N, CA, C and O atoms as CSV, one atom per row, in Angstrom:
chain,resi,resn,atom,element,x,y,z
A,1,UNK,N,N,-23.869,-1.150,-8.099
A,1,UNK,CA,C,-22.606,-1.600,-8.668
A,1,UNK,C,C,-22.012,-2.666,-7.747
A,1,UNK,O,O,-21.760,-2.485,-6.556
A,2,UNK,N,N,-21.768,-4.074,-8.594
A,2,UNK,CA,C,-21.205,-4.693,-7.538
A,2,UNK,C,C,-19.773,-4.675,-7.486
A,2,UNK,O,O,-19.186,-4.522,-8.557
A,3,UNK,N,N,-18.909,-4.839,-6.126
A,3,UNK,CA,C,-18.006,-4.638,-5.465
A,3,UNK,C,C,-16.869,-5.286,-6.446
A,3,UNK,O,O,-15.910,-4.533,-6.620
A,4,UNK,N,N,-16.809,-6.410,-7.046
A,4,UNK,CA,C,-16.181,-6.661,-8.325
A,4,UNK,C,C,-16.057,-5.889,-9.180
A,4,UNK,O,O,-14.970,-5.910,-9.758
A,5,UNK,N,N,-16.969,-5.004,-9.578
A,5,UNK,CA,C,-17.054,-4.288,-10.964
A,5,UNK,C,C,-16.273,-2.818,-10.262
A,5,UNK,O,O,-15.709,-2.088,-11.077
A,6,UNK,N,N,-16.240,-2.309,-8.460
A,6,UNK,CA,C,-15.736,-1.575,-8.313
A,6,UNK,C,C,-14.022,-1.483,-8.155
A,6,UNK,O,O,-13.340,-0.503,-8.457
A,7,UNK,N,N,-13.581,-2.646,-7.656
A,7,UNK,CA,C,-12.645,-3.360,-7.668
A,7,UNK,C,C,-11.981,-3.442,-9.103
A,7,UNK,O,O,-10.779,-3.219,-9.245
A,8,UNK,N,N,-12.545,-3.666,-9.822
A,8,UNK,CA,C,-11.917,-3.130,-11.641
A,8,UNK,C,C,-12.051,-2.082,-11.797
A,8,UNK,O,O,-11.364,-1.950,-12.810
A,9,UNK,N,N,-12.454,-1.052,-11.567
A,9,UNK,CA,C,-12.652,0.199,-11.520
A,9,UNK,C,C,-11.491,0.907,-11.364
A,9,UNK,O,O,-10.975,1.704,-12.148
A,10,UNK,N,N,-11.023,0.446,-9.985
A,10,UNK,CA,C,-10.129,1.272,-9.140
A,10,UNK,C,C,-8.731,0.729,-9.681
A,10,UNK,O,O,-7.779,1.508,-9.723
A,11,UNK,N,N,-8.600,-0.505,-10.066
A,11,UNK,CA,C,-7.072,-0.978,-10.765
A,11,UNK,C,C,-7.545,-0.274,-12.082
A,11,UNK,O,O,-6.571,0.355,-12.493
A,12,UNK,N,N,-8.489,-0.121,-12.829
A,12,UNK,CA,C,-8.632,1.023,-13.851
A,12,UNK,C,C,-7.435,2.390,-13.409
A,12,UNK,O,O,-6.260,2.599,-13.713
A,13,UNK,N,N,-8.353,3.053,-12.633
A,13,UNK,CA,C,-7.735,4.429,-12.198
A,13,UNK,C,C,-6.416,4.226,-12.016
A,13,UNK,O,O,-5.492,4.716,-12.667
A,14,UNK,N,N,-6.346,3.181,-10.734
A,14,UNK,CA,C,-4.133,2.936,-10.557
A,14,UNK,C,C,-3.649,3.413,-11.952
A,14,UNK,O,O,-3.142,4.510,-12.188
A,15,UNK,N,N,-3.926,2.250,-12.983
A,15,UNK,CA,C,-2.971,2.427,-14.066
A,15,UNK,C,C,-3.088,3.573,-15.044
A,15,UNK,O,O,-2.345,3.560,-16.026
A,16,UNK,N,N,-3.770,4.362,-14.909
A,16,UNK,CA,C,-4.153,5.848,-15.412
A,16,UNK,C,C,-3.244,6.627,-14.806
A,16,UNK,O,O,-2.492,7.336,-15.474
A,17,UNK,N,N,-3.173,6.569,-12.625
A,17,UNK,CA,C,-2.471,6.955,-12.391
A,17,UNK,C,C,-0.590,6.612,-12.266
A,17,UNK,O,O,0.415,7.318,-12.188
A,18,UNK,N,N,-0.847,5.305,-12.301
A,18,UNK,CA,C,0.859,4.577,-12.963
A,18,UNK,C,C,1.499,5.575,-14.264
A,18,UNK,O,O,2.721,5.720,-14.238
A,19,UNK,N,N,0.889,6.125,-15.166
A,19,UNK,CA,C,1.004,6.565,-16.310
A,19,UNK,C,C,1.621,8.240,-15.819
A,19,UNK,O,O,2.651,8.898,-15.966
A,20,UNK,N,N,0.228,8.400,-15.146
A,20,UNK,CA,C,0.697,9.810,-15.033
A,20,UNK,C,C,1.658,10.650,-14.181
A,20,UNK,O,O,2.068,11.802,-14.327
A,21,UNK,N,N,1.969,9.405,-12.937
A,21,UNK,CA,C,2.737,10.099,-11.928
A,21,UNK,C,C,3.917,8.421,-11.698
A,21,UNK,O,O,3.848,7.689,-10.710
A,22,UNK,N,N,4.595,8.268,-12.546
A,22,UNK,CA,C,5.197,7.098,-12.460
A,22,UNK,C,C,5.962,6.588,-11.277
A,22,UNK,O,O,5.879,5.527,-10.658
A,23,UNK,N,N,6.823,7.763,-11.117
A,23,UNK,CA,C,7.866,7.904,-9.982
A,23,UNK,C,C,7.185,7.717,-8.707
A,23,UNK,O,O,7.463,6.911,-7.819
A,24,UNK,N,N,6.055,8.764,-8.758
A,24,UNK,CA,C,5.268,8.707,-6.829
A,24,UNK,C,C,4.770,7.122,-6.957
A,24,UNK,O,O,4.841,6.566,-5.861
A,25,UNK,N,N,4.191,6.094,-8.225
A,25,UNK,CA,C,3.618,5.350,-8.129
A,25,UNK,C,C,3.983,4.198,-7.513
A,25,UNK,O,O,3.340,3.457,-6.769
A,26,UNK,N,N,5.576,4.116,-8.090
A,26,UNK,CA,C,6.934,3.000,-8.296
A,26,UNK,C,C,7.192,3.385,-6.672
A,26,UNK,O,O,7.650,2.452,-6.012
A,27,UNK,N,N,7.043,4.164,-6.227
A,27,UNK,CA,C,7.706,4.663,-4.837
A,27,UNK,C,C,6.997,3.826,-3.754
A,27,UNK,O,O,7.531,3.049,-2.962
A,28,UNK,N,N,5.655,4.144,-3.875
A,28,UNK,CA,C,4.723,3.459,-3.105
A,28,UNK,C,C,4.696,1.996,-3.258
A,28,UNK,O,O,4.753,1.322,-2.230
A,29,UNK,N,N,4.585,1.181,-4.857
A,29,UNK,CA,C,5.123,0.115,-5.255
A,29,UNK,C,C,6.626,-0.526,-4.090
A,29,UNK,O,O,6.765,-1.696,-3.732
A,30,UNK,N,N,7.274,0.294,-3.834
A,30,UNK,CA,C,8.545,-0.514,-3.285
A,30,UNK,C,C,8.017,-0.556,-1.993
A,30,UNK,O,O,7.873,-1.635,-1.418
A,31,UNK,N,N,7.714,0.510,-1.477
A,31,UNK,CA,C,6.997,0.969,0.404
A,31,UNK,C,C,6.273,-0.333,0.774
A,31,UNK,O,O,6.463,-0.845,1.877
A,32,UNK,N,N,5.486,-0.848,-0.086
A,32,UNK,CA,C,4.353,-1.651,-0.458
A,32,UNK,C,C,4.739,-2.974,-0.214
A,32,UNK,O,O,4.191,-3.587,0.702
A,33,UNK,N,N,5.868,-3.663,-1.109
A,33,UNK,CA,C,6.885,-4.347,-1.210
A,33,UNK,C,C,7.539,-5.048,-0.127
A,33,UNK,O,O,7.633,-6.248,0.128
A,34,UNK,N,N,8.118,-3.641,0.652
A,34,UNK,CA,C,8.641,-3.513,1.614
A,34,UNK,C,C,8.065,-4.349,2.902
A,34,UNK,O,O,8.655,-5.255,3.491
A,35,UNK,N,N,6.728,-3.801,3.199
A,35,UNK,CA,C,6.361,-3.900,4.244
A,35,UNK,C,C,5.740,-5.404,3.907
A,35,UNK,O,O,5.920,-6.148,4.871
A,36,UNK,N,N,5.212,-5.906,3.052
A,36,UNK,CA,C,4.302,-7.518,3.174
A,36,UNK,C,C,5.303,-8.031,2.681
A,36,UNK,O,O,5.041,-9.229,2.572
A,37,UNK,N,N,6.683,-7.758,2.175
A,37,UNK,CA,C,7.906,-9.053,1.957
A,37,UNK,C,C,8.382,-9.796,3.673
A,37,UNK,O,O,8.998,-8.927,4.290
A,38,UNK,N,N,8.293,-10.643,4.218
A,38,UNK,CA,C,9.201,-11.445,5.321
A,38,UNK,C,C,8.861,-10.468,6.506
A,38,UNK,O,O,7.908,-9.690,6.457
A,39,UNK,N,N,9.799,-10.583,7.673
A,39,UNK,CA,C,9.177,-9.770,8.639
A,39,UNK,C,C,8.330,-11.054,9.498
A,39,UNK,O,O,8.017,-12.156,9.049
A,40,UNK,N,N,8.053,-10.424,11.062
A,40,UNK,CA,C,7.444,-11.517,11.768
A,40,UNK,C,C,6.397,-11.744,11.758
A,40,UNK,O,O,6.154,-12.777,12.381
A,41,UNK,N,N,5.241,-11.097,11.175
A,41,UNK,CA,C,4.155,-11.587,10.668
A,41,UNK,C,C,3.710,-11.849,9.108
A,41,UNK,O,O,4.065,-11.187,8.133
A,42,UNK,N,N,2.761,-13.091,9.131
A,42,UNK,CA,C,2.557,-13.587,7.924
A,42,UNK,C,C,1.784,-13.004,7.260
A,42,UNK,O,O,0.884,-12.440,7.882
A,43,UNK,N,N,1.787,-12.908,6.088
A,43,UNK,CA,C,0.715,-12.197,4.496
A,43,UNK,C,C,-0.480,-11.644,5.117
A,43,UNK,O,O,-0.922,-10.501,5.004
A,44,UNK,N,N,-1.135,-13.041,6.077
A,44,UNK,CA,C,-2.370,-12.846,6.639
A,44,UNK,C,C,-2.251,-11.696,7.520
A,44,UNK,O,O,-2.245,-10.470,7.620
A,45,UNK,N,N,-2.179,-12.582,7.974
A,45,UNK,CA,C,-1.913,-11.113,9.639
A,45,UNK,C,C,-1.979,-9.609,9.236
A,45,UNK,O,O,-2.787,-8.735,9.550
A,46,UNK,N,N,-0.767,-9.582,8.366
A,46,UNK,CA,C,-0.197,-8.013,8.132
A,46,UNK,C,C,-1.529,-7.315,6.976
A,46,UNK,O,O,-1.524,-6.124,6.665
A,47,UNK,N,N,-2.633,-8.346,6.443
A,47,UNK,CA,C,-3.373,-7.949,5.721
A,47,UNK,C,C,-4.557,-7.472,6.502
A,47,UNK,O,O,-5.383,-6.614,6.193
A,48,UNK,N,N,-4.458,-8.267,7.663
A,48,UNK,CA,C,-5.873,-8.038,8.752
A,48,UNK,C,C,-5.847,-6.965,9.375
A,48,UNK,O,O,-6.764,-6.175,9.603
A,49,UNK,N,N,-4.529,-6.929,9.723
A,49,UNK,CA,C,-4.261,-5.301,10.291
A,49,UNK,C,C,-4.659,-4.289,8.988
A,49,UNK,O,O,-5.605,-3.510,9.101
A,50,UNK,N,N,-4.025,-4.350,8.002
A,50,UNK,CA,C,-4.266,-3.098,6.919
A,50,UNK,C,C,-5.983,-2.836,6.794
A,50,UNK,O,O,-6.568,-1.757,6.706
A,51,UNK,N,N,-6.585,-4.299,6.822
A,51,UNK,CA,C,-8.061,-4.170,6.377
A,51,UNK,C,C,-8.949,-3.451,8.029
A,51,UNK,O,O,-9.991,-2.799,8.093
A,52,UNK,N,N,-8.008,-3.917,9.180
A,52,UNK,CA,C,-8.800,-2.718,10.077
A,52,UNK,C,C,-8.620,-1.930,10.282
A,52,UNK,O,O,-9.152,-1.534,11.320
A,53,UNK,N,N,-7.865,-1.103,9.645
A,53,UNK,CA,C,-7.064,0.191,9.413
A,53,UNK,C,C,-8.073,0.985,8.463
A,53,UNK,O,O,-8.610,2.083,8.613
A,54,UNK,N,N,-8.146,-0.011,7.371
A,54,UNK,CA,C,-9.016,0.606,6.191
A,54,UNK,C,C,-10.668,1.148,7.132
A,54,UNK,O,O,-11.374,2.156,7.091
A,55,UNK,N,N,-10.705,-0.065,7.851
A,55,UNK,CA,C,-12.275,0.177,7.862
A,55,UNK,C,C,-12.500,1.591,9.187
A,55,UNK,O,O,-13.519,2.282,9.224
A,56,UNK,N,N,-11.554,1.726,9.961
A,56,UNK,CA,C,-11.269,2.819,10.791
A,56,UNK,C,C,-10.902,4.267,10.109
A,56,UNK,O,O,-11.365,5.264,10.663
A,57,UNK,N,N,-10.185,4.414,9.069
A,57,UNK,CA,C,-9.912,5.141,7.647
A,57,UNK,C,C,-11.251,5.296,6.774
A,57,UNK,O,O,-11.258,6.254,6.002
A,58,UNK,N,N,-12.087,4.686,6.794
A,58,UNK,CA,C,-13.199,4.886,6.330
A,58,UNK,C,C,-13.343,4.773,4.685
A,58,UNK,O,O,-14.289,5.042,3.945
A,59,UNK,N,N,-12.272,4.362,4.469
A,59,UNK,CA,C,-11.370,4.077,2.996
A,59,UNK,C,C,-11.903,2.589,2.156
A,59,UNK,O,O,-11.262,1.554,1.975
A,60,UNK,N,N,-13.459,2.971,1.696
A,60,UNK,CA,C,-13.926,2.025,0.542
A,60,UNK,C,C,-12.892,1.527,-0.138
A,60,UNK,O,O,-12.647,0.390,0.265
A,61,UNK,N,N,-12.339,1.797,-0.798
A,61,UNK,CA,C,-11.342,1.667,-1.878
A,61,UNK,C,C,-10.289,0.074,-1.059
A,61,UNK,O,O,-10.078,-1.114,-1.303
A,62,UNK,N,N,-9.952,1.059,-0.093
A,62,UNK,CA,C,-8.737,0.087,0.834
A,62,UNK,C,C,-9.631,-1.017,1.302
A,62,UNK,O,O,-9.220,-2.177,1.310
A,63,UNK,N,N,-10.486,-0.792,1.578
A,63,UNK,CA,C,-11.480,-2.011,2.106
A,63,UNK,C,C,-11.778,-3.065,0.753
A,63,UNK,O,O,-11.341,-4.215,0.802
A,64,UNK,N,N,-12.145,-2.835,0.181
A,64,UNK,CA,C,-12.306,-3.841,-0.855
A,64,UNK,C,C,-11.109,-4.552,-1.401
A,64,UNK,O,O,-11.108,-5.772,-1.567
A,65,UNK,N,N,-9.925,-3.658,-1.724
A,65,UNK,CA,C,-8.458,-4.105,-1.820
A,65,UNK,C,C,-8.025,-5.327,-0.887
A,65,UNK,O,O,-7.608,-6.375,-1.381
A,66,UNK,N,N,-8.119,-5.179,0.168
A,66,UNK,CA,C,-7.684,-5.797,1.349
A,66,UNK,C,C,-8.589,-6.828,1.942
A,66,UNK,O,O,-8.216,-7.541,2.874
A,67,UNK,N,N,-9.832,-6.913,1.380
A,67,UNK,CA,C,-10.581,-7.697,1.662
A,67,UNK,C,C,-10.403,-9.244,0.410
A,67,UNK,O,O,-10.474,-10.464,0.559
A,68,UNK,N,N,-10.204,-8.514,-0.523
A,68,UNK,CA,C,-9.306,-9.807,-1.730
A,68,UNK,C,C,-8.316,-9.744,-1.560
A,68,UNK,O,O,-7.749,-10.160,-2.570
A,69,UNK,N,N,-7.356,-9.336,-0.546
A,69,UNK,CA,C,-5.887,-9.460,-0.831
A,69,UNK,C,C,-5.907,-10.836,0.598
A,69,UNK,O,O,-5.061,-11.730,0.573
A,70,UNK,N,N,-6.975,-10.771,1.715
A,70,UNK,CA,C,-7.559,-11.559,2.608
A,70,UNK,C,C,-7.578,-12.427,2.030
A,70,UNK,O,O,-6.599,-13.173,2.021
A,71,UNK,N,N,-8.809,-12.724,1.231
A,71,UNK,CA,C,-9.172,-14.016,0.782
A,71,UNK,C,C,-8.262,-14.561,-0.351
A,71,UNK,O,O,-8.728,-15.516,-0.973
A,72,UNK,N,N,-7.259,-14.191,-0.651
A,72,UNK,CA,C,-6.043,-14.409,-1.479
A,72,UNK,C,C,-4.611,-15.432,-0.646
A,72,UNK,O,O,-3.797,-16.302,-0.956
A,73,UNK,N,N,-5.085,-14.477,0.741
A,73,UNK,CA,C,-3.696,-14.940,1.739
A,73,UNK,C,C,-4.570,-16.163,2.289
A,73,UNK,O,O,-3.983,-16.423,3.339
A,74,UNK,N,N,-5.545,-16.985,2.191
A,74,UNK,CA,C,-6.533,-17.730,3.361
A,74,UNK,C,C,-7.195,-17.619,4.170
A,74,UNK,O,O,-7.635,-18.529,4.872
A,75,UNK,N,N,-7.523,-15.939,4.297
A,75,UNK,CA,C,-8.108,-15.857,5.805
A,75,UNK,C,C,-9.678,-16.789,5.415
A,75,UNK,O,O,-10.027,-17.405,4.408
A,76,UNK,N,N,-10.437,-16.489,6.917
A,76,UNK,CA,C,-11.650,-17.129,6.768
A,76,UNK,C,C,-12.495,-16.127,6.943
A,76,UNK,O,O,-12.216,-15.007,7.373
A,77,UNK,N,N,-13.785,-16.624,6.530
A,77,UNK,CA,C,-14.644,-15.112,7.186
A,77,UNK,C,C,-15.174,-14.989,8.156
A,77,UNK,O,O,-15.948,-14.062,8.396
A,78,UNK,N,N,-14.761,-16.249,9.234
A,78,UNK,CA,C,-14.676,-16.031,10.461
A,78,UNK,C,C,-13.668,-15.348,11.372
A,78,UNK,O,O,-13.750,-14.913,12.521
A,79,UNK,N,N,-12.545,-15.408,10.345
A,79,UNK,CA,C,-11.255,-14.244,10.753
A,79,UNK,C,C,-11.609,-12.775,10.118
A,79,UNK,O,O,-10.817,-11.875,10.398
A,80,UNK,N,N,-12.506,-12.521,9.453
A,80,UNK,CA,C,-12.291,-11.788,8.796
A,80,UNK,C,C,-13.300,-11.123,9.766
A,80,UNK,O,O,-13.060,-9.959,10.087
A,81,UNK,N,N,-14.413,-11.734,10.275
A,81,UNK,CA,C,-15.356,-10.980,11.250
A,81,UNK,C,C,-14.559,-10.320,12.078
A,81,UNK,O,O,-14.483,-9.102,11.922
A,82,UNK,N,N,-13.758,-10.979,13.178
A,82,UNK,CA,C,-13.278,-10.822,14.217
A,82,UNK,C,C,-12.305,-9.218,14.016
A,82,UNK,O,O,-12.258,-8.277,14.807
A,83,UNK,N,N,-11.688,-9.351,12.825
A,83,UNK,CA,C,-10.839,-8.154,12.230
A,83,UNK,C,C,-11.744,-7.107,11.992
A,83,UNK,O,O,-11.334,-5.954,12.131
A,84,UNK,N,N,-13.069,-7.343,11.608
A,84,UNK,CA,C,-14.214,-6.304,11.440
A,84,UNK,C,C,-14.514,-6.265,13.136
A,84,UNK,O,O,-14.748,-5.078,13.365
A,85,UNK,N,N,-14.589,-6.856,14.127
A,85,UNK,CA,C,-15.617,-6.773,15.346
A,85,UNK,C,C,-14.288,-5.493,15.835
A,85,UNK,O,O,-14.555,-4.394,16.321
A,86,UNK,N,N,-13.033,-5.958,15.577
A,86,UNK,CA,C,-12.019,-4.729,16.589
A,86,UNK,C,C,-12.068,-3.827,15.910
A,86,UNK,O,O,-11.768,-2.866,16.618
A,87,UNK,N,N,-12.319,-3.418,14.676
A,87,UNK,CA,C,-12.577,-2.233,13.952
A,87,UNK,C,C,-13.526,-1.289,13.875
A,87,UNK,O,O,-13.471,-0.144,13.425
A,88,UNK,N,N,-14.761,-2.142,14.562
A,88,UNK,CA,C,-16.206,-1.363,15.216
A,88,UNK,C,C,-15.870,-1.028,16.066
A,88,UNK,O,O,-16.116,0.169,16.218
A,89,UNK,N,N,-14.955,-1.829,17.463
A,89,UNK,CA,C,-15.001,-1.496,18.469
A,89,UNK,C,C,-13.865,0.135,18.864
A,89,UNK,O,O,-13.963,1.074,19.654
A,90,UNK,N,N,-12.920,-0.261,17.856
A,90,UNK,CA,C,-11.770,1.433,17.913
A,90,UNK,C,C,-12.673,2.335,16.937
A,90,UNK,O,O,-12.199,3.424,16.612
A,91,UNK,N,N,-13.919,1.974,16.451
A,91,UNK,CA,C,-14.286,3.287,15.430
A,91,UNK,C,C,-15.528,3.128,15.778
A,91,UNK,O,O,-16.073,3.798,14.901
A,92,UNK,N,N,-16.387,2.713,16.443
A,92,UNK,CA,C,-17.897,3.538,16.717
A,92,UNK,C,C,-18.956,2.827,15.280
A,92,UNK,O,O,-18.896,1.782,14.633
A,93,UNK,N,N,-19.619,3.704,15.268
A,93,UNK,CA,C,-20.970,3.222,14.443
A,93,UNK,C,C,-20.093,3.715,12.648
A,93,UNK,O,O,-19.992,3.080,11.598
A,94,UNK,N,N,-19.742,4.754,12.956
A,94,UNK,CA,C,-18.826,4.973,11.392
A,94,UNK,C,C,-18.242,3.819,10.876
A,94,UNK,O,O,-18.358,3.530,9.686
A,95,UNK,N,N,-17.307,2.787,12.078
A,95,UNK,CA,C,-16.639,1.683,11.742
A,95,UNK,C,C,-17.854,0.817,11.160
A,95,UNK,O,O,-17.869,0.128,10.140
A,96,UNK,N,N,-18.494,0.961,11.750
A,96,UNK,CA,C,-19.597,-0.163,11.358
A,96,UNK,C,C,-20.204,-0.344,10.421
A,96,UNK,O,O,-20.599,-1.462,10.091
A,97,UNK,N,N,-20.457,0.907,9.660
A,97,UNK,CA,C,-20.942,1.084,8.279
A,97,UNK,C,C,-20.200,0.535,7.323
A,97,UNK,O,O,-20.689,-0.216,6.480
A,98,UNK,N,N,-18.834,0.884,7.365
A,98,UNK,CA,C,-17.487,0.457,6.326
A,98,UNK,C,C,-17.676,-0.669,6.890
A,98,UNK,O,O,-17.692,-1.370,5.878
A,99,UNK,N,N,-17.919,-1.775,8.215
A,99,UNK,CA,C,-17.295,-2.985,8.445
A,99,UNK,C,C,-18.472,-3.959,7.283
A,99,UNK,O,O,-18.207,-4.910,6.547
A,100,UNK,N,N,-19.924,-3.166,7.548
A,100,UNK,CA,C,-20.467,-3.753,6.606
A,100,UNK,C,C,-20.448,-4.140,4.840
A,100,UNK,O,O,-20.786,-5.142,4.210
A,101,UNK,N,N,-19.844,-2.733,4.421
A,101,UNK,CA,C,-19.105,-2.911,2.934
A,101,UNK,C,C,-18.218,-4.077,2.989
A,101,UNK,O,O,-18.204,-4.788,1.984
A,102,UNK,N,N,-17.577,-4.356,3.845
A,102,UNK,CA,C,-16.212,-5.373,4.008
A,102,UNK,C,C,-16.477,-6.401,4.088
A,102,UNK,O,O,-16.032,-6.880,3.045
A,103,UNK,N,N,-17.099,-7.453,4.831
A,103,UNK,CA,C,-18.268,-8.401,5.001
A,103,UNK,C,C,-19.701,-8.868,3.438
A,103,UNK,O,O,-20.216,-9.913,3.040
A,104,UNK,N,N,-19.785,-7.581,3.098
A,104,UNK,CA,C,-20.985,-7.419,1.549
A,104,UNK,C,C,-19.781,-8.241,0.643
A,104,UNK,O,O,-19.897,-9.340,0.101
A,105,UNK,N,N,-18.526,-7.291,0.665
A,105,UNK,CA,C,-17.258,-7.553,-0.752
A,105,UNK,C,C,-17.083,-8.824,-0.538
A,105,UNK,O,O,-17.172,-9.465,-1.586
A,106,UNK,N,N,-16.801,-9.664,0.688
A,106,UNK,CA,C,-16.466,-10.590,1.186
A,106,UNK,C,C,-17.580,-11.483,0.350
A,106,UNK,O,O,-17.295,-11.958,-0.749
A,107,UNK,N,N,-18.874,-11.668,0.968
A,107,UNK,CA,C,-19.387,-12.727,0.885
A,107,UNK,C,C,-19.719,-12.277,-0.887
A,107,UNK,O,O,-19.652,-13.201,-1.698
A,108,UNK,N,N,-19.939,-11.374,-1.216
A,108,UNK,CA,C,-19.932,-11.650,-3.410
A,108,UNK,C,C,-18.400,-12.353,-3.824
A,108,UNK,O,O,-18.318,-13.267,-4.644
A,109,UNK,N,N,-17.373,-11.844,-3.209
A,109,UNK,CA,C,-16.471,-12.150,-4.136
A,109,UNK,C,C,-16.140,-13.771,-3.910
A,109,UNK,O,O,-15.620,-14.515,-4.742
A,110,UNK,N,N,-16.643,-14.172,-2.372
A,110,UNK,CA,C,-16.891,-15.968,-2.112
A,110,UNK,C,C,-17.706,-16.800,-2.802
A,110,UNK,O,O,-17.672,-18.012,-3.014
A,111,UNK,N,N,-18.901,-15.392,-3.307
A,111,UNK,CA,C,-19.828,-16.612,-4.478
A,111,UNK,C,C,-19.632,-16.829,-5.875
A,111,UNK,O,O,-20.398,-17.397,-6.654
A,112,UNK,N,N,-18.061,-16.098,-6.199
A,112,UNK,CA,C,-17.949,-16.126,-7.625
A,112,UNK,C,C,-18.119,-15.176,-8.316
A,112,UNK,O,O,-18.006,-15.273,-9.538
């Protein structure tokens, strides 16, 4: 399955779960909001952090999210390595597995 088709998948499920739990959804929606509106770091930044978070979290889902929400804000995928190299380095060989999903999503969703 490629990482696109999982990536529709999962905004599938959101809005299944938008439906079913509106209030917890809208909640997280504002939290969400909150934190990437203004503030001293830019779109990028605050996305690079979330995506080495994800890959330390071990969180497919968040990794692919954040890896187009990356290439949305400009990063490069030479920034995007470097955000994967500190995410191996605080998480071990586990990091490394997820850093590779992150890097795979990366370079399909760059070829179109």
């Amino acid at each position: 399955m490629s990482y696109k088709t999982k990536i529709d998948g999962m905004r599938g499920e959101l809005r299944v779960m938008n439906k079913a739990i509106p209030e917890a959804m809208q909640g997280f929606g504002v939290l969400s909001k909150a934190v990437h509106d203004g503030g001293a770091l830019d779109l990028r930044t605050k996305e690079m952090v979330a995506l080495g978070m994800a890959v330390v979290q071990r969180c497919e889902p968040c990794i692919l999210f954040h890896v187009e929400a990356l290439m949305k804000a400009g990063a490069s995928r030479e920034e995007l390595a470097e955000v994967l190299a500190m995410a191996i380095q605080m998480s071990g060989g586990p990091g490394m597995m997820y850093a590779g999903h992150a890097l795979a999503c990366w370079d399909e969703l760059a070829a179109g």
